Coordinates of C-alpha atoms and ligand atoms in Angstrom, one line a residue:
M1 CA 0.1 0.0 -0.1
L2 CA 1.2 3.5 -0.5
D3 CA 1.4 6.3 2.3
S4 CA 4.6 8.3 1.3
V5 CA 6.6 9.5 -1.4
T6 CA 9.4 7.2 -0.1
N7 CA 6.6 4.4 -0.4
L8 CA 5.7 5.5 -3.9
R9 CA 9.3 5.4 -5.2
D10 CA 9.9 1.8 -3.5
L11 CA 7.4 1.2 -6.2
L12 CA 9.1 2.3 -9.0
K13 CA 11.7 0.6 -11.5
D14 CA 13.1 4.1 -12.3
P15 CA 12.7 6.3 -9.1
S16 CA 14.2 8.9 -11.0
L17 CA 10.4 9.4 -12.7
L18 CA 9.1 10.9 -9.6
A19 CA 9.9 14.5 -9.4
T20 CA 8.6 17.3 -7.1
K21 CA 10.2 20.2 -8.7
A22 CA 8.9 22.2 -11.6
Y23 CA 10.2 22.2 -14.8
I24 CA 11.0 25.6 -16.4
A25 CA 13.7 26.4 -19.1
G26 CA 15.2 23.0 -19.2
E27 CA 15.9 23.0 -15.6
W28 CA 14.3 21.5 -12.3
V29 CA 13.4 24.3 -9.9
D30 CA 11.7 25.4 -6.8
A31 CA 9.0 28.3 -6.9
E32 CA 10.8 31.8 -6.7
D33 CA 8.8 32.0 -3.0
G34 CA 9.9 28.5 -1.8
K35 CA 6.1 27.6 -1.6
T36 CA 5.1 23.9 -1.9
F37 CA 1.8 22.0 -2.0
P38 CA 0.5 18.7 -1.1
V39 CA -0.3 15.8 -3.6
L40 CA -2.5 13.4 -1.8
N41 CA -3.3 9.7 -2.5
P42 CA -7.0 9.5 -3.0
A43 CA -7.4 6.0 -1.8
R44 CA -5.9 6.6 1.3
G45 CA -5.9 10.2 1.7
D46 CA -1.9 10.6 2.5
V47 CA 0.1 12.7 1.4
I48 CA 2.5 11.5 -1.0
C49 CA 4.7 14.3 -1.2
H50 CA 5.2 18.1 -1.7
V51 CA 5.8 19.7 -5.0
A52 CA 6.8 23.0 -6.1
D53 CA 4.1 25.6 -6.0
M54 CA 4.9 28.1 -8.8
S55 CA 3.9 31.5 -9.0
R56 CA 2.7 33.7 -11.9
A57 CA 6.3 35.0 -12.0
D58 CA 7.7 31.6 -12.5
A59 CA 5.1 31.2 -15.2
A60 CA 6.3 34.3 -17.0
R61 CA 9.8 32.6 -16.8
A62 CA 8.8 29.6 -18.6
I63 CA 6.7 31.5 -21.1
K64 CA 9.8 33.5 -22.2
A65 CA 12.0 30.5 -22.4
A66 CA 9.5 28.9 -24.3
Q67 CA 9.7 31.8 -26.7
L68 CA 13.5 31.7 -26.5
A69 CA 13.3 28.1 -27.4
M70 CA 10.9 28.4 -30.6
K71 CA 13.5 30.1 -32.6
E72 CA 15.7 26.6 -33.2
W73 CA 12.9 24.6 -32.7
A74 CA 10.1 26.0 -35.5
A75 CA 13.6 26.2 -37.7
R76 CA 13.9 22.2 -37.7
T77 CA 12.3 20.2 -40.5
G78 CA 9.0 18.4 -39.4
K79 CA 11.2 15.0 -39.5
E80 CA 13.7 16.4 -37.2
R81 CA 10.9 17.2 -34.3
A82 CA 9.2 13.9 -35.4
Q83 CA 12.6 12.3 -34.5
V84 CA 12.5 13.8 -31.3
L85 CA 8.8 12.9 -30.5
R86 CA 9.2 9.4 -31.6
K87 CA 11.8 8.9 -28.8
W88 CA 9.3 10.2 -26.5
F89 CA 7.0 8.0 -27.5
D90 CA 9.4 4.9 -27.2
L91 CA 10.5 6.2 -23.6
M92 CA 6.7 6.3 -22.5
M93 CA 6.1 2.9 -23.7
A94 CA 9.1 1.7 -22.2
N95 CA 8.0 3.2 -19.1
Q96 CA 4.6 2.2 -18.9
D97 CA 4.3 0.5 -15.7
D98 CA 6.2 3.4 -13.7
L99 CA 4.1 5.8 -15.5
G100 CA 0.8 4.2 -14.8
T101 CA 1.8 3.3 -11.0
I102 CA 2.4 7.6 -10.6
L103 CA -1.0 8.4 -12.3
C104 CA -3.0 5.6 -10.2
A105 CA -1.3 6.7 -6.8
E106 CA -2.2 10.5 -7.1
M107 CA -5.5 10.2 -9.2
G108 CA -7.0 6.8 -8.0
K109 CA -7.2 5.2 -11.2
P110 CA -6.9 1.5 -11.1
L111 CA -3.8 0.4 -12.3
A112 CA -4.8 -1.2 -15.5
E113 CA -6.7 1.6 -16.3
A114 CA -3.9 3.9 -15.6
K115 CA -1.4 2.3 -18.0
G116 CA -4.4 2.3 -20.4
E117 CA -4.3 5.9 -19.8
I118 CA -0.3 6.1 -20.8
A119 CA -0.5 4.1 -24.0
Y120 CA -3.6 6.4 -24.9
G121 CA -1.6 9.5 -24.0
A122 CA 1.8 7.9 -25.8
S123 CA -0.5 7.8 -29.1
F124 CA -0.7 11.3 -29.6
I125 CA 2.6 11.9 -29.3
E126 CA 3.3 8.9 -31.9
W127 CA 0.5 10.1 -34.0
F128 CA 1.4 13.9 -34.2
G129 CA 5.3 13.0 -34.8
E130 CA 4.1 11.3 -38.1
E131 CA 1.8 14.4 -38.6
A132 CA 4.9 16.5 -38.0
K133 CA 6.1 15.6 -41.8
R134 CA 2.8 16.4 -43.3
V135 CA 2.0 20.2 -42.8
Y136 CA 1.4 21.1 -46.4
G137 CA 0.6 24.7 -47.9
E138 CA -1.1 25.1 -51.4
T139 CA -0.6 27.2 -54.4
I140 CA -3.8 29.3 -56.0
P141 CA -4.5 30.3 -59.6
G142 CA -3.6 34.0 -59.6
H143 CA -6.2 36.5 -59.9
Q144 CA -4.1 38.1 -62.1
R145 CA -1.6 37.4 -64.7
D146 CA 1.6 38.9 -62.8
K147 CA 0.2 37.5 -59.4
R148 CA 1.6 34.0 -57.9
L149 CA -0.5 33.3 -54.8
T150 CA 0.7 30.8 -52.3
V151 CA -0.6 29.6 -48.4
I152 CA 1.9 28.4 -46.0
K153 CA 1.2 27.2 -42.4
Q154 CA 3.5 28.5 -39.7
P155 CA 3.5 27.7 -36.1
I156 CA 1.2 30.0 -33.8
G157 CA 3.7 30.7 -31.1
V158 CA 4.0 29.7 -27.4
V159 CA 1.0 27.7 -26.2
A160 CA -0.2 27.7 -22.9
S161 CA -2.2 24.6 -21.5
I162 CA -4.3 24.1 -18.4
T163 CA -5.8 20.5 -17.6
P164 CA -7.8 18.6 -15.4
W165 CA -7.0 15.8 -13.0
N166 CA -9.0 13.0 -14.4
F167 CA -6.5 12.0 -17.3
P168 CA -3.4 13.6 -16.2
N169 CA -1.4 12.2 -18.7
A170 CA -3.3 12.0 -22.0
M171 CA -5.1 15.6 -21.6
I172 CA -1.3 17.0 -21.7
T173 CA 0.0 15.0 -24.6
R174 CA -3.5 15.4 -26.6
K175 CA -2.3 19.0 -26.7
C176 CA 1.3 19.4 -26.5
A177 CA 2.1 16.6 -29.5
P178 CA 0.6 18.6 -31.9
A179 CA 1.8 22.0 -30.6
L180 CA 5.5 20.7 -30.5
A181 CA 5.0 18.9 -33.8
V182 CA 4.5 22.4 -35.6
G183 CA 7.4 24.1 -33.8
C184 CA 5.3 25.7 -31.0
G185 CA 7.1 26.2 -27.6
F186 CA 4.6 24.8 -24.8
V187 CA 4.0 25.9 -20.9
A188 CA 1.9 22.8 -19.4
R189 CA -0.1 23.6 -16.2
P190 CA -1.4 20.6 -15.1
A191 CA -4.3 20.3 -11.8
A192 CA -3.0 20.5 -8.5
E193 CA -4.4 17.2 -7.5
T194 CA -2.3 15.2 -10.3
P195 CA 1.0 17.3 -11.1
L196 CA 3.4 14.1 -10.9
S197 CA 2.1 12.5 -14.1
A198 CA 2.9 15.9 -15.9
L199 CA 6.4 16.0 -14.2
A200 CA 7.1 12.6 -15.2
L201 CA 6.5 13.4 -18.8
A202 CA 8.9 16.2 -18.6
V203 CA 11.6 13.6 -17.4
L204 CA 11.1 11.4 -20.5
G205 CA 10.7 14.4 -22.9
E206 CA 14.2 15.9 -21.4
R207 CA 15.6 12.4 -22.3
A208 CA 13.9 12.5 -25.4
G209 CA 15.8 15.2 -26.6
L210 CA 13.3 18.1 -26.4
P211 CA 15.5 21.4 -26.3
A212 CA 15.5 23.3 -23.1
G213 CA 12.6 25.5 -22.8
I214 CA 10.6 24.5 -25.5
F215 CA 8.5 22.3 -23.0
S216 CA 7.8 23.5 -19.1
V217 CA 5.9 22.2 -16.7
I218 CA 4.2 24.6 -13.8
T219 CA 3.0 22.9 -11.1
S220 CA 1.1 25.5 -8.6
S221 CA -2.2 25.4 -6.6
R222 CA -2.4 29.2 -7.9
S223 CA -4.8 28.2 -10.9
S224 CA -6.3 31.4 -11.2
E225 CA -3.0 33.0 -10.8
I226 CA -1.5 30.9 -13.6
G227 CA -4.5 31.4 -15.5
K228 CA -4.5 35.0 -15.6
E229 CA -0.7 35.2 -16.4
F230 CA -1.5 32.9 -19.5
C231 CA -4.5 35.1 -20.4
E232 CA -2.3 38.5 -20.0
N233 CA 0.7 37.8 -21.2
P234 CA 1.3 38.8 -24.7
T235 CA 3.9 36.2 -25.5
I236 CA 1.0 33.6 -25.1
R237 CA -0.5 33.3 -28.8
K238 CA -3.0 30.3 -28.1
L239 CA -4.7 28.8 -24.9
T240 CA -5.8 25.4 -24.9
F241 CA -7.9 24.2 -21.7
T242 CA -9.7 20.9 -20.4
G243 CA -11.6 21.0 -17.8
S244 CA -15.3 22.4 -16.7
T245 CA -17.4 24.7 -18.8
E246 CA -17.7 27.0 -15.8
V247 CA -13.8 27.5 -15.6
G248 CA -13.9 27.5 -19.7
R249 CA -16.0 30.6 -19.6
I250 CA -13.7 32.6 -17.1
L251 CA -10.7 31.8 -19.3
L252 CA -12.6 32.8 -22.4
R253 CA -13.7 36.0 -20.5
Q254 CA -9.9 36.6 -19.6
A255 CA -8.7 35.9 -22.8
A256 CA -10.9 38.4 -24.7
D257 CA -9.0 41.5 -23.6
Q258 CA -5.8 40.4 -25.8
V259 CA -8.0 38.3 -28.1
L260 CA -6.1 35.2 -27.3
K261 CA -7.0 32.4 -29.5
C262 CA -8.4 29.6 -27.0
S263 CA -9.2 25.8 -27.7
M264 CA -11.8 24.4 -25.1
E265 CA -12.5 20.9 -24.0
L266 CA -15.2 21.3 -21.7
G267 CA -18.3 19.9 -19.9
G268 CA -20.4 16.7 -21.2
N269 CA -24.0 15.5 -20.7
A270 CA -23.8 12.3 -22.7
P271 CA -27.1 10.4 -23.6
F272 CA -26.6 6.9 -24.0
I273 CA -29.9 5.6 -25.7
V274 CA -31.0 2.2 -26.0
F275 CA -33.7 1.3 -28.5
D276 CA -35.8 -1.9 -28.5
D277 CA -33.9 -3.2 -31.4
A278 CA -30.6 -3.0 -29.6
D279 CA -28.4 -5.8 -28.9
L280 CA -29.3 -5.5 -25.3
D281 CA -26.1 -7.9 -24.0
A282 CA -23.8 -5.3 -26.4
A283 CA -25.6 -2.2 -24.8
V284 CA -24.9 -3.4 -21.2
A285 CA -21.6 -4.2 -22.2
G286 CA -21.5 -0.4 -23.9
A287 CA -23.1 1.2 -21.0
M288 CA -20.5 -0.3 -18.2
M289 CA -17.6 0.9 -20.3
S290 CA -19.2 4.6 -21.2
K291 CA -20.6 5.2 -17.7
F292 CA -18.1 3.6 -15.3
R293 CA -14.8 4.5 -17.2
N294 CA -12.5 6.3 -14.7
N295 CA -15.5 5.8 -12.1
G296 CA -17.6 8.0 -14.1
Q297 CA -15.1 10.6 -13.9
T298 CA -14.5 11.1 -17.5
C299 CA -16.5 14.3 -19.8
V300 CA -17.7 11.8 -22.3
C301 CA -19.4 9.1 -19.7
A302 CA -22.8 8.5 -20.1
N303 CA -24.8 10.8 -17.9
R304 CA -28.3 10.0 -18.8
I305 CA -29.0 6.5 -20.1
Y306 CA -32.6 6.4 -22.3
V307 CA -34.1 3.1 -22.4
Q308 CA -37.1 2.2 -24.7
A309 CA -40.1 0.8 -22.7
G310 CA -40.3 -2.2 -24.4
V311 CA -36.8 -3.3 -23.4
Y312 CA -36.6 -1.3 -20.2
D313 CA -36.8 -3.6 -17.2
A314 CA -34.8 -6.2 -19.1
F315 CA -31.7 -3.9 -19.5
A316 CA -32.2 -2.8 -16.1
A317 CA -31.8 -6.1 -14.6
K318 CA -28.9 -7.0 -16.7
L319 CA -27.0 -3.7 -16.2
K320 CA -27.7 -4.4 -12.1
E321 CA -26.4 -7.6 -12.7
A322 CA -23.1 -6.7 -14.4
V323 CA -22.4 -4.0 -11.9
S324 CA -22.8 -6.6 -8.8
K325 CA -20.1 -8.5 -10.3
T326 CA -17.5 -5.4 -10.3
K327 CA -15.0 -4.8 -7.2
V328 CA -14.1 -1.6 -5.5
G329 CA -10.8 -0.9 -4.1
D330 CA -7.3 0.5 -3.9
G331 CA -6.1 0.1 -7.5
L332 CA -2.5 -0.1 -6.5
A333 CA -3.3 -2.8 -4.1
E334 CA -5.6 -5.1 -6.1
E335 CA -7.1 -5.9 -9.3
V336 CA -10.3 -3.4 -9.0
Q337 CA -12.8 -2.0 -11.6
F338 CA -13.3 0.9 -9.3
G339 CA -10.9 3.0 -7.4
P340 CA -11.7 6.1 -5.2
L341 CA -13.2 9.3 -6.5
V342 CA -10.5 11.9 -6.9
N343 CA -11.5 13.8 -3.7
F344 CA -14.5 14.2 -1.1
A345 CA -16.2 16.9 -2.7
A346 CA -16.9 14.2 -5.9
V347 CA -18.2 12.1 -3.1
E348 CA -20.8 14.8 -1.8
K349 CA -21.7 15.6 -5.4
V350 CA -22.6 11.8 -5.9
E351 CA -24.7 11.8 -2.8
E352 CA -26.2 15.1 -3.6
H353 CA -27.4 13.7 -6.9
I354 CA -28.8 10.4 -5.8
A355 CA -30.6 11.9 -3.0
D356 CA -32.2 14.3 -5.4
A357 CA -33.4 11.6 -7.7
T358 CA -34.7 9.4 -4.8
S359 CA -36.6 12.3 -3.3
K360 CA -38.4 13.0 -6.7
G361 CA -39.0 9.0 -7.0
A362 CA -35.9 7.3 -8.5
K363 CA -35.4 4.0 -6.9
I364 CA -31.6 2.7 -6.1
E365 CA -31.4 -0.6 -7.7
I366 CA -27.6 -1.2 -6.4
G367 CA -25.3 0.6 -4.9
G368 CA -26.4 4.2 -3.8
A369 CA -24.2 4.9 -0.9
R370 CA -20.4 5.3 0.4
H371 CA -18.2 2.0 0.1
A372 CA -17.6 0.0 3.3
L373 CA -13.8 1.0 2.5
G374 CA -15.1 4.6 3.5
G375 CA -13.0 8.0 2.4
N376 CA -13.3 8.7 -1.3
F377 CA -14.7 5.2 -2.1
F378 CA -18.3 5.0 -3.6
Q379 CA -20.8 2.3 -4.5
P380 CA -21.3 2.1 -8.1
T381 CA -24.7 3.0 -8.4
V382 CA -27.9 2.3 -10.8
L383 CA -31.0 4.1 -10.5
T384 CA -34.5 3.7 -12.2
G385 CA -37.6 5.6 -12.6
V386 CA -35.5 8.8 -13.4
T387 CA -37.3 11.9 -14.9
D388 CA -36.3 15.0 -16.1
A389 CA -37.6 16.6 -13.0
M390 CA -34.1 15.2 -11.6
I391 CA -30.7 17.0 -11.5
V392 CA -29.0 14.3 -13.3
T393 CA -30.7 15.6 -16.4
N394 CA -29.0 18.6 -16.6
E395 CA -26.0 18.1 -14.6
E396 CA -22.6 16.3 -15.0
T397 CA -22.6 13.9 -12.4
F398 CA -18.8 12.8 -12.6
G399 CA -19.2 9.7 -10.8
P400 CA -20.4 6.0 -10.6
V401 CA -24.2 6.7 -11.2
A402 CA -26.6 5.4 -14.0
P403 CA -29.8 6.7 -14.0
L404 CA -32.0 5.0 -16.3
F405 CA -35.0 7.2 -18.3
K406 CA -37.8 5.1 -19.7
F407 CA -39.0 6.5 -23.3
D408 CA -41.2 5.5 -26.0
T409 CA -40.6 6.9 -29.2
E410 CA -37.5 8.1 -31.5
E411 CA -38.7 11.5 -31.7
E412 CA -39.3 12.0 -27.8
V413 CA -35.8 10.6 -27.2
I414 CA -34.2 12.6 -29.7
A415 CA -35.8 15.9 -28.4
K416 CA -34.5 14.9 -24.9
A417 CA -31.2 13.7 -25.5
N418 CA -30.8 17.5 -27.5
D419 CA -32.2 19.2 -24.5
T420 CA -29.2 20.4 -22.9
I421 CA -26.4 23.4 -23.4
F422 CA -23.9 20.6 -24.0
G423 CA -22.6 18.8 -26.9
L424 CA -19.9 16.8 -26.3
A425 CA -20.4 12.7 -26.5
S426 CA -23.6 10.9 -27.5
Y427 CA -23.9 7.3 -28.0
F428 CA -27.2 4.8 -29.0
Y429 CA -27.9 1.2 -29.5
A430 CA -29.9 0.2 -32.5
R431 CA -30.0 -2.4 -35.7
D432 CA -32.5 -0.8 -38.1
I433 CA -30.3 1.0 -40.6
G434 CA -32.8 3.4 -41.1
R435 CA -32.8 4.6 -37.6
I436 CA -29.0 4.5 -36.9
T437 CA -29.0 6.9 -39.9
R438 CA -31.5 8.9 -39.0
V439 CA -30.3 9.2 -35.0
Q440 CA -26.9 9.5 -35.8
E441 CA -27.5 13.0 -38.1
A442 CA -30.3 14.1 -35.4
L443 CA -28.0 14.1 -32.4
E444 CA -26.6 17.4 -31.8
Y445 CA -23.1 16.3 -30.5
G446 CA -19.5 16.6 -31.5
I447 CA -19.0 12.8 -30.9
V448 CA -21.5 10.0 -31.8
G449 CA -20.8 6.4 -30.8
V450 CA -23.1 3.8 -32.7
N451 CA -23.3 0.5 -30.6
T452 CA -20.0 1.2 -29.0
G453 CA -19.4 2.9 -25.4
I454 CA -15.8 3.6 -26.2
I455 CA -15.0 6.7 -28.9
S456 CA -11.7 8.0 -28.0
T457 CA -8.9 7.5 -29.9
E458 CA -5.8 9.6 -31.6
V459 CA -6.9 9.3 -35.3
A460 CA -10.1 10.8 -34.9
P461 CA -11.1 14.5 -34.0
F462 CA -12.1 14.9 -30.3
G463 CA -14.3 17.7 -29.2
G464 CA -17.7 19.3 -28.3
V465 CA -20.5 21.4 -29.8
K466 CA -22.7 24.0 -28.2
Q467 CA -21.1 25.2 -24.7
S468 CA -18.8 21.9 -24.5
G469 CA -15.9 23.6 -26.4
L470 CA -14.4 25.1 -29.2
G471 CA -12.1 23.1 -31.5
R472 CA -11.3 19.8 -32.0
E473 CA -8.1 17.5 -30.6
G474 CA -6.4 14.2 -32.1
S475 CA -6.8 13.3 -36.1
H476 CA -5.2 15.4 -38.5
H477 CA -7.6 17.9 -37.5
G478 CA -5.8 18.5 -34.1
M479 CA -2.8 20.4 -35.7
D480 CA -5.0 23.1 -37.1
D481 CA -5.5 24.8 -33.8
F482 CA -1.9 25.3 -33.4
L483 CA -0.8 26.6 -36.9
E484 CA -1.5 30.0 -38.5
L485 CA -2.3 30.3 -42.3
K486 CA -0.1 32.7 -44.2
Y487 CA -1.3 34.1 -47.7
I488 CA 1.2 35.6 -49.9
C489 CA 0.5 37.3 -52.9
L490 CA 3.9 37.5 -55.2
S491 CA 3.6 40.1 -58.3
I492 CA 6.4 39.2 -60.9
Ligands
NDP501 N1 -14.2 18.1 -22.5 C1 -13.2 17.6 -22.2 O1 -12.4 16.8 -22.9 C2 -13.1 17.5 -20.4 C3 -14.1 18.2 -19.8 N2 -13.8 18.0 -18.4 C4 -14.6 18.4 -17.6 O2 -14.0 19.1 -16.4 C5 -14.7 19.1 -15.3 C6 -14.1 18.0 -14.2 O3 -12.4 18.2 -14.0 P1 -12.1 19.3 -13.1 O4 -10.4 19.6 -13.2 O5 -13.0 19.6 -11.9 O6 -12.7 21.2 -13.7 P2 -12.1 22.3 -13.4 O7 -12.4 23.2 -14.5 O8 -12.3 22.8 -12.0 O9 -10.5 22.4 -13.4 C7 -10.0 22.1 -14.5 C8 -8.5 22.7 -14.5 O10 -8.8 24.0 -14.7 C9 -8.0 24.7 -13.3 N3 -8.7 26.0 -12.7 C10 -9.7 25.8 -12.0 N4 -10.2 27.2 -12.2 C11 -9.4 28.1 -12.8 C12 -9.2 29.3 -13.0 N5 -10.2 30.6 -12.5 N6 -8.0 29.9 -13.7 C13 -7.2 29.0 -14.3 N7 -7.4 27.6 -14.1 C14 -8.4 27.0 -13.4 C15 -8.2 23.6 -12.7 O11 -6.9 23.5 -11.9 P3 -6.9 23.1 -10.0 O12 -7.8 21.9 -10.2 O13 -5.7 22.8 -9.8 O14 -7.7 24.4 -9.2 C16 -7.5 22.4 -13.5 O15 -6.3 22.3 -13.8 C17 -15.9 17.9 -15.6 O16 -16.9 19.3 -16.0 C18 -15.6 17.3 -17.0 O17 -16.6 17.2 -17.8 C19 -12.6 16.8 -17.8 C20 -12.1 16.6 -18.6 C21 -11.9 16.2 -20.3
LIG502 O1 -10.9 13.9 -20.1 C1 -11.5 13.3 -20.7 O2 -12.6 13.1 -20.3 C2 -11.4 12.8 -21.7 O3 -11.1 13.9 -22.7 C3 -12.1 11.6 -21.9 S1 -11.3 10.6 -23.3 O4 -10.7 11.6 -24.2 O5 -10.4 9.7 -22.3 O6 -12.1 9.7 -23.9

């Protein structure tokens, strides 16, 4: 079991991956004012270690270093940058076990799932390393006989990144990989709950040959202070954020003064729809993955499960059965499907959603209370009899609660599914090709999973519509947000 940084180091094959200083301009440094903040293990509540609590001035130094490092890095060919990114990918995969252990320790994700995130995070570095060689421009037939028109793409400049605790490795690589691939400098500020995964990334990036200053990690508990530096420092050309819509709004307001380009990967409220012609066993398997991955703590988790009346009882019984076979525990100590929630506030939010639903008539089929392990552990829960009057309809639970709504017609469920300010991920199970075509086109979401509960991959564009965000990450589209188009009109 884990209860200190010494203990965590003992669990690692390469203890040097556990860094506690911030990484600025290619150096491992303390905060200018010497402050530190604790990193907790969510399974036990123990302090794993203390890391540097960087200030706004420290962040400004990292931004300056990135601007200086860009001069040489952007002048390299795409192939030269690709070679460094490939080494980084290889090092991540060679150290997958240790990176997974660090991630599990600070975030609580079961070890197997944490190792899966490392492979997922590394896939973005592999993918965008390959894309680095394919930043094509274009020529345009002249509008006059003496004109020759071209369009070239150039790196946007120094990029600032703010990421959440729920994917402390992959949310950084999904941003830094395309930015570095096109020649940008990158300053990452990870969530205070999970700084160690970001620092381990920097250790390996340094070993891979990232030049000093091109990639910095600002660990800090002073999130709003660092965010203001990112939004107000004129050297920053791009802000990329993943997190709640609430914080996304704050950042967009702050960025407006500089007309700062922003990418926003924000909150979700995913509908998961089961039609009466669905393969019920497949739908249950999909719901288990979509709803309960990372203990329900992902922005693309099913948040509302709509089941057509004819199969509602059968689906509910099968889902309850599947949940009953799962295990809750400390992901570092044993093979479990559910670790702890990230903190106690998350436990209280889950309890609030369940209490609201049951007070308005919902029934707890399984779970519904804190786990006997105590602390941040919670029982995976299935609710039936859920209605639109309940908080779970409009608010992201971000926890292990599967609320089952009953519906009658296709038109009804499409209207309900779309009746939200969010538009990130959606899912449905059906077999009629006419229904599949109609529903996939009618859902107002950036992502639609048809007969699958897992949609995330580096090769496809990830992102939302409405108040779930701006821009796309992953796929060849993921490069666009870190490039500027330049139109050249040559008169001969
Ligand atoms: N669309 C997507 O891909 C994703 C969306 N999300 C959404 O994020 C939420 C859960 O993640 P959570 O981390 O709690 O989200 P938050 O929005 O609270 O935090 C996200 C990041 O923003 C930082 N932050 C908070 N306030 C400010 C501020 N005023 N200025 C600058 N930075 C700030 C946090 O720092 P700190 O916590 O250290 O204070 C953290 O690093 C859910 O709503 C989820 O849906 C999460 C992951 C992916
Ligand atoms: O942070 C998240 O929730 C991720 O974006 C979800 S995914 O990319 O792992 O699906």
